[in-house]
mmCIF file of C-alpha atoms in Angstrom:
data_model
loop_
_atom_site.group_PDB
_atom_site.id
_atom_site.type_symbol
_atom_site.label_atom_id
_atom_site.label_comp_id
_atom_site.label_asym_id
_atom_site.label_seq_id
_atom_site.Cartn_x
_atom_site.Cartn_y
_atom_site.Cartn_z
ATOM 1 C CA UNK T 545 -5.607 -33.683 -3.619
ATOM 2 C CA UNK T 546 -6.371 -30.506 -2.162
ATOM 3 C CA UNK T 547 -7.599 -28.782 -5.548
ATOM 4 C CA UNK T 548 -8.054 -24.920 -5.494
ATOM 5 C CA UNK T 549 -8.439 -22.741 -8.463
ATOM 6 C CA UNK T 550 -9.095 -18.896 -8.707
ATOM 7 C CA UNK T 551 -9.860 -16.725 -11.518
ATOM 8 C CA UNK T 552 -8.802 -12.973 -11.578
ATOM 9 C CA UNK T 553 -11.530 -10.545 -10.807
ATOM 10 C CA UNK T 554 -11.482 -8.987 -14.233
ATOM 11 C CA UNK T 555 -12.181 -12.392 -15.780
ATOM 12 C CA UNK T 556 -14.910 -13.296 -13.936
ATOM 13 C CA UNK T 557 -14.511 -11.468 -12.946
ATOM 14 C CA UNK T 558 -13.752 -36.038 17.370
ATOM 15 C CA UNK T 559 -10.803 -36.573 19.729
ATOM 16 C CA UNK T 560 -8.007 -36.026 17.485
ATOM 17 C CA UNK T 561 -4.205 -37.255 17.609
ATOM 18 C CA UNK T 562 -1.436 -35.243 18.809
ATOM 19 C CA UNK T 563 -0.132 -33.528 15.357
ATOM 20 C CA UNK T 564 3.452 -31.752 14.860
ATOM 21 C CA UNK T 565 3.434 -28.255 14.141
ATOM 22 C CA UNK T 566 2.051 -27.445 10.756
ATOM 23 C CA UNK T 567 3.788 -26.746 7.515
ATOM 24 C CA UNK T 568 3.969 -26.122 4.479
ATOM 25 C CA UNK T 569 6.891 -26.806 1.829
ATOM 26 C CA UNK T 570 8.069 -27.396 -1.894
ATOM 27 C CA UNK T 571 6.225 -24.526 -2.580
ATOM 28 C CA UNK T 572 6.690 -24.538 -6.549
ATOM 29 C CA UNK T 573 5.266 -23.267 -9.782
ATOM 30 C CA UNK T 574 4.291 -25.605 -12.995
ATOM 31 C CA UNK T 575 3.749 -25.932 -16.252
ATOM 32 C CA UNK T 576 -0.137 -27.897 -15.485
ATOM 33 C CA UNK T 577 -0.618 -30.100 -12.110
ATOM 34 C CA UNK T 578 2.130 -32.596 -12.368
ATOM 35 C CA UNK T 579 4.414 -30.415 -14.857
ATOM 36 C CA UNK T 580 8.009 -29.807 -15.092
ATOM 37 C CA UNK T 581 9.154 -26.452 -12.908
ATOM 38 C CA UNK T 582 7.925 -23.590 -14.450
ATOM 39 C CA UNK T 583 11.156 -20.637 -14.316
ATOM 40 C CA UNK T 584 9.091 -17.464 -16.029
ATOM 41 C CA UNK T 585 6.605 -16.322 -13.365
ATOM 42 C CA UNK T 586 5.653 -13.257 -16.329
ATOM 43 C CA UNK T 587 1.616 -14.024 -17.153
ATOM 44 C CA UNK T 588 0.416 -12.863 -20.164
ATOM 45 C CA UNK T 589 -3.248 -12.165 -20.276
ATOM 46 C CA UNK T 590 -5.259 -16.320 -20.609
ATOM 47 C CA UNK T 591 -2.508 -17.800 -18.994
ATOM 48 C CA UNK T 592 -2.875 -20.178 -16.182
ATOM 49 C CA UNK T 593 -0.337 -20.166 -13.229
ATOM 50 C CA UNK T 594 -0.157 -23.670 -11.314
ATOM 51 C CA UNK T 595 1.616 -23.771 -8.094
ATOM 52 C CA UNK T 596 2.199 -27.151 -6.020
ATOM 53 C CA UNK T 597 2.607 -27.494 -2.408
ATOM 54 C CA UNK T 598 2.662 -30.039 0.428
ATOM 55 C CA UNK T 599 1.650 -29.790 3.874
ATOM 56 C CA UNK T 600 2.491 -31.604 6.832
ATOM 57 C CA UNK T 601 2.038 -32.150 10.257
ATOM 58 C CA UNK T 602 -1.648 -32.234 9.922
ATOM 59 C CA UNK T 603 -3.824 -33.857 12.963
ATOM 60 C CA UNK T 604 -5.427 -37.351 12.320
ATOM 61 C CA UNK T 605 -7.856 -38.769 13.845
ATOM 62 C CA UNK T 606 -7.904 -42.071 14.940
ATOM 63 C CA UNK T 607 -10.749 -43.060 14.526
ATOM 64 C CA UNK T 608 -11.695 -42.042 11.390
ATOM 65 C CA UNK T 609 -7.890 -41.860 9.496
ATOM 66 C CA UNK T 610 -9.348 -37.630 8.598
ATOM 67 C CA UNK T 611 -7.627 -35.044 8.863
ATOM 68 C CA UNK T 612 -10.083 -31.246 8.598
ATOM 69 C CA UNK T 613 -8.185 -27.777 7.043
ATOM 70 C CA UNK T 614 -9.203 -25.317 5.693
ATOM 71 C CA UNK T 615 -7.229 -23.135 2.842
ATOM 72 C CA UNK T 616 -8.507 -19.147 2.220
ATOM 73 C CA UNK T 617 -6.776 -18.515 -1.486
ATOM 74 C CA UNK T 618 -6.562 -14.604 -1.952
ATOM 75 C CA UNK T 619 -5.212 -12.794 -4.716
ATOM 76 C CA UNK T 620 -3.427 -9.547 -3.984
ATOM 77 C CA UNK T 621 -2.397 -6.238 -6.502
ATOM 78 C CA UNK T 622 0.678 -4.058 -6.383
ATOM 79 C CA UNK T 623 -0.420 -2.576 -3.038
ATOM 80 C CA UNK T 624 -1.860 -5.448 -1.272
ATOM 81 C CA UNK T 625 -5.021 -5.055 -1.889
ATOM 82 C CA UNK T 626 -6.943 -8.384 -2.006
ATOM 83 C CA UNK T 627 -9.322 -8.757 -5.069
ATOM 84 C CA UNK T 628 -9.956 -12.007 -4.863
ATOM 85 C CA UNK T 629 -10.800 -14.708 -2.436
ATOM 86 C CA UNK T 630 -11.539 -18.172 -1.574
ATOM 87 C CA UNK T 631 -12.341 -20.321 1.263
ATOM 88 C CA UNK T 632 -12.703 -24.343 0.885
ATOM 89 C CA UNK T 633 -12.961 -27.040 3.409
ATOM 90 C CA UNK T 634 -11.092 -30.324 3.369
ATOM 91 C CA UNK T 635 -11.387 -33.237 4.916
ATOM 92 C CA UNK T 636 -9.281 -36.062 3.268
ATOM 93 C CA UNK T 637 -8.893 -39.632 4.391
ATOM 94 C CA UNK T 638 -5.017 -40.398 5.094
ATOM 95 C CA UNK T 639 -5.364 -43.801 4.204
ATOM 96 C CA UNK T 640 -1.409 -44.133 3.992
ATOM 97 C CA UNK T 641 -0.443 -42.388 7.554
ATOM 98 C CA UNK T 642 1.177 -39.543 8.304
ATOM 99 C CA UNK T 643 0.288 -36.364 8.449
ATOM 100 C CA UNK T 644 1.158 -35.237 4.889
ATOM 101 C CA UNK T 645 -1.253 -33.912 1.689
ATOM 102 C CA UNK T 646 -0.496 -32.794 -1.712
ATOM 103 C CA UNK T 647 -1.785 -29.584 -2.913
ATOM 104 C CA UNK T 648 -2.202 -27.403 -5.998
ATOM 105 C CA UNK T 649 -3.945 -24.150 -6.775
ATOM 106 C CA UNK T 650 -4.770 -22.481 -10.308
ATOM 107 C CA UNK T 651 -4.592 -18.549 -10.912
ATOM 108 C CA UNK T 652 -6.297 -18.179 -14.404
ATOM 109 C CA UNK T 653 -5.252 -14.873 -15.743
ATOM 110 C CA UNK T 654 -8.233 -12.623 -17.208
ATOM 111 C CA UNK T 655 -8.219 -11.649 -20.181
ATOM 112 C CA UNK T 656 -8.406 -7.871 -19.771
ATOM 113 C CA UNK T 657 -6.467 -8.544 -16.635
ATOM 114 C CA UNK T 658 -4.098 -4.940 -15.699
ATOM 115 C CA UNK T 659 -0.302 -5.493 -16.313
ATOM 116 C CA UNK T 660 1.485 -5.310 -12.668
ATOM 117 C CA UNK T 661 2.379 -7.148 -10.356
ATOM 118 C CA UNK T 662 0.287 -9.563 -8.120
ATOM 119 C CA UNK T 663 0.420 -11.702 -5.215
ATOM 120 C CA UNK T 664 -0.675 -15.296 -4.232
ATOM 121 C CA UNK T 665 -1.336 -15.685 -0.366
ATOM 122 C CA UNK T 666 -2.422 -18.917 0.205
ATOM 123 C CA UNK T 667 -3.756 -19.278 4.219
ATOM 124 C CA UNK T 668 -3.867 -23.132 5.782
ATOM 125 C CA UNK T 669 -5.658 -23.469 9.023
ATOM 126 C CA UNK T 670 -5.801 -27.226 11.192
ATOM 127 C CA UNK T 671 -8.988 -27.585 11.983
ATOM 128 C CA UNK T 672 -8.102 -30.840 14.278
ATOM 129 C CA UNK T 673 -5.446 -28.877 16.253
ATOM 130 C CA UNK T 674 -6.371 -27.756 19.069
ATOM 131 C CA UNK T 675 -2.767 -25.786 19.517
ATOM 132 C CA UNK T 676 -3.515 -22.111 18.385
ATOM 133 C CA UNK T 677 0.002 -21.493 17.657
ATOM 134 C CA UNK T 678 0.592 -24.352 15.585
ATOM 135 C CA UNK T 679 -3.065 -24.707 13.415
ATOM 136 C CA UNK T 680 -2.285 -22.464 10.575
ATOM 137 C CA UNK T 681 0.298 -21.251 8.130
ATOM 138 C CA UNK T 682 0.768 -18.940 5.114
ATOM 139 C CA UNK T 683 2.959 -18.654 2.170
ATOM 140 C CA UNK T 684 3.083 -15.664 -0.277
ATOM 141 C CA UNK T 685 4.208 -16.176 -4.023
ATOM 142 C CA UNK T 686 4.690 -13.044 -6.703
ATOM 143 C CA UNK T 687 3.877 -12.967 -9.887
ATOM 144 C CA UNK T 688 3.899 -10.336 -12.773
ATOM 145 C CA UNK T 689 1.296 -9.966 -15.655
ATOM 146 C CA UNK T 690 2.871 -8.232 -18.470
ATOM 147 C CA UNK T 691 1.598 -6.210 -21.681
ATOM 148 C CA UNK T 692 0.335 -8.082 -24.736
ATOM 149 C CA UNK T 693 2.948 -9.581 -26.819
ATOM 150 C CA UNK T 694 4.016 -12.957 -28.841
ATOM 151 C CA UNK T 695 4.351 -15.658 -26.036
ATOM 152 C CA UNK T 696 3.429 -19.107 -24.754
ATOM 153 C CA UNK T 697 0.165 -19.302 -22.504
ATOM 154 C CA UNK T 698 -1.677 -22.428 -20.955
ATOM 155 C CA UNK T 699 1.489 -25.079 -21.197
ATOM 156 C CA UNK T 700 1.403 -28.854 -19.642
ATOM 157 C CA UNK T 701 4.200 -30.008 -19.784
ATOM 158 C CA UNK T 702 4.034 -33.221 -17.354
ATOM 159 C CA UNK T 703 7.456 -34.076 -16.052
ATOM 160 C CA UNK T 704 7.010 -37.707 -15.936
ATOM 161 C CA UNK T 705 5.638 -40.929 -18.381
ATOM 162 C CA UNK T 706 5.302 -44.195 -18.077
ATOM 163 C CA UNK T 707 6.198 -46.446 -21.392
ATOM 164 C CA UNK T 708 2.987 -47.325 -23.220
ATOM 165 C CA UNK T 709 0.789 -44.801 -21.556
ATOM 166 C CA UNK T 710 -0.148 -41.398 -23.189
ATOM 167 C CA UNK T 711 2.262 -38.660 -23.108
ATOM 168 C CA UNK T 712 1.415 -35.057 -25.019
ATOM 169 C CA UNK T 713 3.142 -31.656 -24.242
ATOM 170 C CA UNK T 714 0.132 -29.058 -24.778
ATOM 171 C CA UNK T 715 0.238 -25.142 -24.928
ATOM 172 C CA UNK T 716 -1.021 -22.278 -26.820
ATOM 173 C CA UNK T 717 0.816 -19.424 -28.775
ATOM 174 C CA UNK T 718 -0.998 -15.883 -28.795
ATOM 175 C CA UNK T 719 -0.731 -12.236 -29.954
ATOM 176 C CA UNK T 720 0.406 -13.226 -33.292
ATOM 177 C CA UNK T 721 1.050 -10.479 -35.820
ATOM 178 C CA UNK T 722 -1.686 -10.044 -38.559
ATOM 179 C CA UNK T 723 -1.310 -9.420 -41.884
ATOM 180 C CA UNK T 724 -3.712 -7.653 -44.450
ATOM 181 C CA UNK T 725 -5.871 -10.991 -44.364
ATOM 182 C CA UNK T 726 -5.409 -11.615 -41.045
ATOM 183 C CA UNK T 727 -3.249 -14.390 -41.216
ATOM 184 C CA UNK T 728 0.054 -15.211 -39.026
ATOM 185 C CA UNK T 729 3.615 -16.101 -41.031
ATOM 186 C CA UNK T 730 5.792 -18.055 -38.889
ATOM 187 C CA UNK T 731 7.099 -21.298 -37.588
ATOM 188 C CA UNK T 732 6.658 -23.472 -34.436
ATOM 189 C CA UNK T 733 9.565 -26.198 -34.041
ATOM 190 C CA UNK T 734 8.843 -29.156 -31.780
ATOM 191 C CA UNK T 735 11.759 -31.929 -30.573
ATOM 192 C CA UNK T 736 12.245 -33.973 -28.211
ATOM 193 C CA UNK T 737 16.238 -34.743 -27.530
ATOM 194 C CA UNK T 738 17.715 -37.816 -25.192
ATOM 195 C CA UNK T 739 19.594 -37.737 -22.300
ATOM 196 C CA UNK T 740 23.189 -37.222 -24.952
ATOM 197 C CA UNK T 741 21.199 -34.227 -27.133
ATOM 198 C CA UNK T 742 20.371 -36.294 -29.850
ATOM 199 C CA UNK T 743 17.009 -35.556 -31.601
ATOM 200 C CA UNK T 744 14.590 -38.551 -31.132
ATOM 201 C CA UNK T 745 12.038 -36.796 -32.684
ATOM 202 C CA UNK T 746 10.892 -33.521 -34.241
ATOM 203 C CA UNK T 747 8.387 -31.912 -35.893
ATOM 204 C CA UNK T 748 7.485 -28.259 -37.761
ATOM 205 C CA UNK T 749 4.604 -26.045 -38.607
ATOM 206 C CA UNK T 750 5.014 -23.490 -40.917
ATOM 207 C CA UNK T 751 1.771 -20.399 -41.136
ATOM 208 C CA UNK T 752 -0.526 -19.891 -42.193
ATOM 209 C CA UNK T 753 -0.136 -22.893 -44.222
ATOM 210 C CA UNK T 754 -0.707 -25.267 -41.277
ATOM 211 C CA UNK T 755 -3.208 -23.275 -39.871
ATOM 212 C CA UNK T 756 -6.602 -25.607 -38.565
ATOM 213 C CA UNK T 757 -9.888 -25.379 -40.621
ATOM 214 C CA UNK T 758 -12.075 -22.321 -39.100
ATOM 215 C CA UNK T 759 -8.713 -20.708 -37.159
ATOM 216 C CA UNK T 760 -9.566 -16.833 -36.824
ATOM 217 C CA UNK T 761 -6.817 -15.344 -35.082
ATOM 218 C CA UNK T 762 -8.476 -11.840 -35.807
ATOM 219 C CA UNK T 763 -11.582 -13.026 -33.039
ATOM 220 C CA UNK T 764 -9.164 -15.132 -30.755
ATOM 221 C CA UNK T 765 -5.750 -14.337 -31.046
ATOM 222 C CA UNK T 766 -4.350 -17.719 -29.616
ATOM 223 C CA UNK T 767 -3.539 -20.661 -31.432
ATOM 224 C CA UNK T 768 -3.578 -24.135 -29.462
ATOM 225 C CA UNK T 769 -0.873 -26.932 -29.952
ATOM 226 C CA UNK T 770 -0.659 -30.493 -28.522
ATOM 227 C CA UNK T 771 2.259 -32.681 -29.498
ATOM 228 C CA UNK T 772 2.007 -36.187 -28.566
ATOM 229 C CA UNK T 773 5.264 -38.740 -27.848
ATOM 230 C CA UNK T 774 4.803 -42.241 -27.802
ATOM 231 C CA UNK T 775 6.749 -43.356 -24.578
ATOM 232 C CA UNK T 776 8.428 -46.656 -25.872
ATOM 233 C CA UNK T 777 11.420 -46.924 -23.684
ATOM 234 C CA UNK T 778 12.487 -45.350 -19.847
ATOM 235 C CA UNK T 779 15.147 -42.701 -20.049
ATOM 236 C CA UNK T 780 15.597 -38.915 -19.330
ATOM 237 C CA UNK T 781 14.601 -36.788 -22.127
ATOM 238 C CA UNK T 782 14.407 -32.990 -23.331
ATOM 239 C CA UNK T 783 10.936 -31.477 -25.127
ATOM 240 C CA UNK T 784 11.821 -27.726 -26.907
ATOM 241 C CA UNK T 785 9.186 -25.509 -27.974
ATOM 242 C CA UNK T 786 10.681 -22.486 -30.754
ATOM 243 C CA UNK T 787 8.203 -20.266 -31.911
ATOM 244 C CA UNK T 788 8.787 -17.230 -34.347
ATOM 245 C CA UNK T 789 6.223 -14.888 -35.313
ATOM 246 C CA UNK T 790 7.979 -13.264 -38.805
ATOM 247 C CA UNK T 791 5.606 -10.621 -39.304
ATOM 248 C CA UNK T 792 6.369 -9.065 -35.221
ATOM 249 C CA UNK T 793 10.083 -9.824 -35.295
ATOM 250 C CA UNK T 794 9.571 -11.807 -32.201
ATOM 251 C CA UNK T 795 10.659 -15.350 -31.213
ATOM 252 C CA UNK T 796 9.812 -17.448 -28.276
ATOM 253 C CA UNK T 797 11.434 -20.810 -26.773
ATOM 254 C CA UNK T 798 10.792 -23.194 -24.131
ATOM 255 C CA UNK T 799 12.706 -26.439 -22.892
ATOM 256 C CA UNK T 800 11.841 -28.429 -20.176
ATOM 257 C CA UNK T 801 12.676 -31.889 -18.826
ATOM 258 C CA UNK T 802 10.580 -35.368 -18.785
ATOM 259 C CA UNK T 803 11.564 -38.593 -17.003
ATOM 260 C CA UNK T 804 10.294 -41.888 -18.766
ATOM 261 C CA UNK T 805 9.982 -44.385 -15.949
ATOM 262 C CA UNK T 806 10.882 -47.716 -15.592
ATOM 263 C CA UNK T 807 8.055 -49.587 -13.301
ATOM 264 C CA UNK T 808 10.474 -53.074 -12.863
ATOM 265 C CA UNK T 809 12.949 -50.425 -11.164
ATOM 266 C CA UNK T 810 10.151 -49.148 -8.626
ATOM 267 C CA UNK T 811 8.034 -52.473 -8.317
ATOM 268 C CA UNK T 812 10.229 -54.876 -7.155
#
């Protein structure tokens, strides 16, 4: 998989075939690489944005099954200015045919990144294709990072399991409000519902009591969470995330759907 990941500049700051014109398409955001759709496109500051893609009509060559692209990743500010940029060359082996790859990239939001709004241009060039017109493509995706406040950052939320084989939902809560001693007061729920609503399972945390040995929130004001599900039968379920902060007022939610596959319905 054509892998690309780019970190804000405050944080780091042959003979080939004939190909079909290039493309690229289902162009979506995700909660981690192989997540469920991610709908909230506002970043708060340590949050990771994952967008998917495909592309297709990529040149192969016969000889050797390749295809060669290259991808420039640029990162752009409220008046297009790029501050950020990244070139990588690929050259995958299509062992299945076609002219079709998977891709992903990763904007990791800085910590002391400005609140605005950004833009994602992501620029694929055919490297096999000797058709000027037809060698390169570019897709542009906003996104907003907003002020500090009590929210969800870093969530993978896969959007598919296999029974028997590990399933966890991970993601992080952060900006908290302190008290006196530093400490949080508030609740994170955790259920997973069927396909009819029903809870299947469920499970709360109640702070500071359930805070980890060591947690300073004062230093690092995020607190990590990873719920694992033991995937014991196929089915279409429902994993919600409700968060309250008690001392800031402010309460945060997130559902999102998983499907528990079968394998004697897709192995016959």
């Amino acid at each position: 998989m054509n892998r690309l990941f780019a970190v804000s500049v405050l944080a780091l700051a042959l003979v080939p075939a004939v190909s079909s014109a290039l493309e690229i398409s289902n162009i979506r955001p995700r909660y981690g690489p192989y997540g469920a759709t991610r709908t909230d496109l506002d970043c708060l500051a340590k949050d990771v944005l994952v967008i998917t893609y495909d592309i297709s009509g990529l040149t192969v060559d016969p000889k050797t099954s390749k295809a060669k692209y290259s991808t420039t990743l640029e990162l752009l500010d409220a008046n297009k200015k790029v501050i950020f940029s990244k070139d990588t060359t690929n050259e995958p082996m299509l062992q299945l045919g076609g002219g079709k790859m998977p891709g992903d990239l990763f904007v990791q939001i800085g910590a002391k990144q400005a609140p605005g709004k950004y833009t994602i241009r992501l620029t694929v060039t055919d490297r096999l294709d000797k058709n000027k017109g037809n060698a390169a493509k570019v897709f542009s995706y906003p996104y907003e990072v907003v002020k500090d406040k009590f929210g969800l950052i870093g969530v993978s939320a896969p959007a598919v399991g296999i029974p028997g084989l590990p399933y966890a939902a991970e993601f992080a809560l952060a900006n908290f409000t302190l008290d006196k001693k530093d400490q949080p007061k508030g609740d994170v729920s955790i259920r997973v519902l069927d396909e009819k609503g029903n809870v299947v399972d469920s499970v709360k945390h109640v702070l500071p009591a359930d805070l980890p040995a060591g947690t300073d929130l004062k230093e690092n004001n995020v607190l990590p969470f990873r719920h694992p599900v033991y995937l014991n039968r196929p089915g279409r379920f429902t994993l919600e995330i409700l968060a309250e902060d008690k001392l800031g007022g402010s309460k945060v939610e997130l559902r999102y759907p998983f499907n528990v596959i079968d394998l004697n319905s897709v192995s016959k």
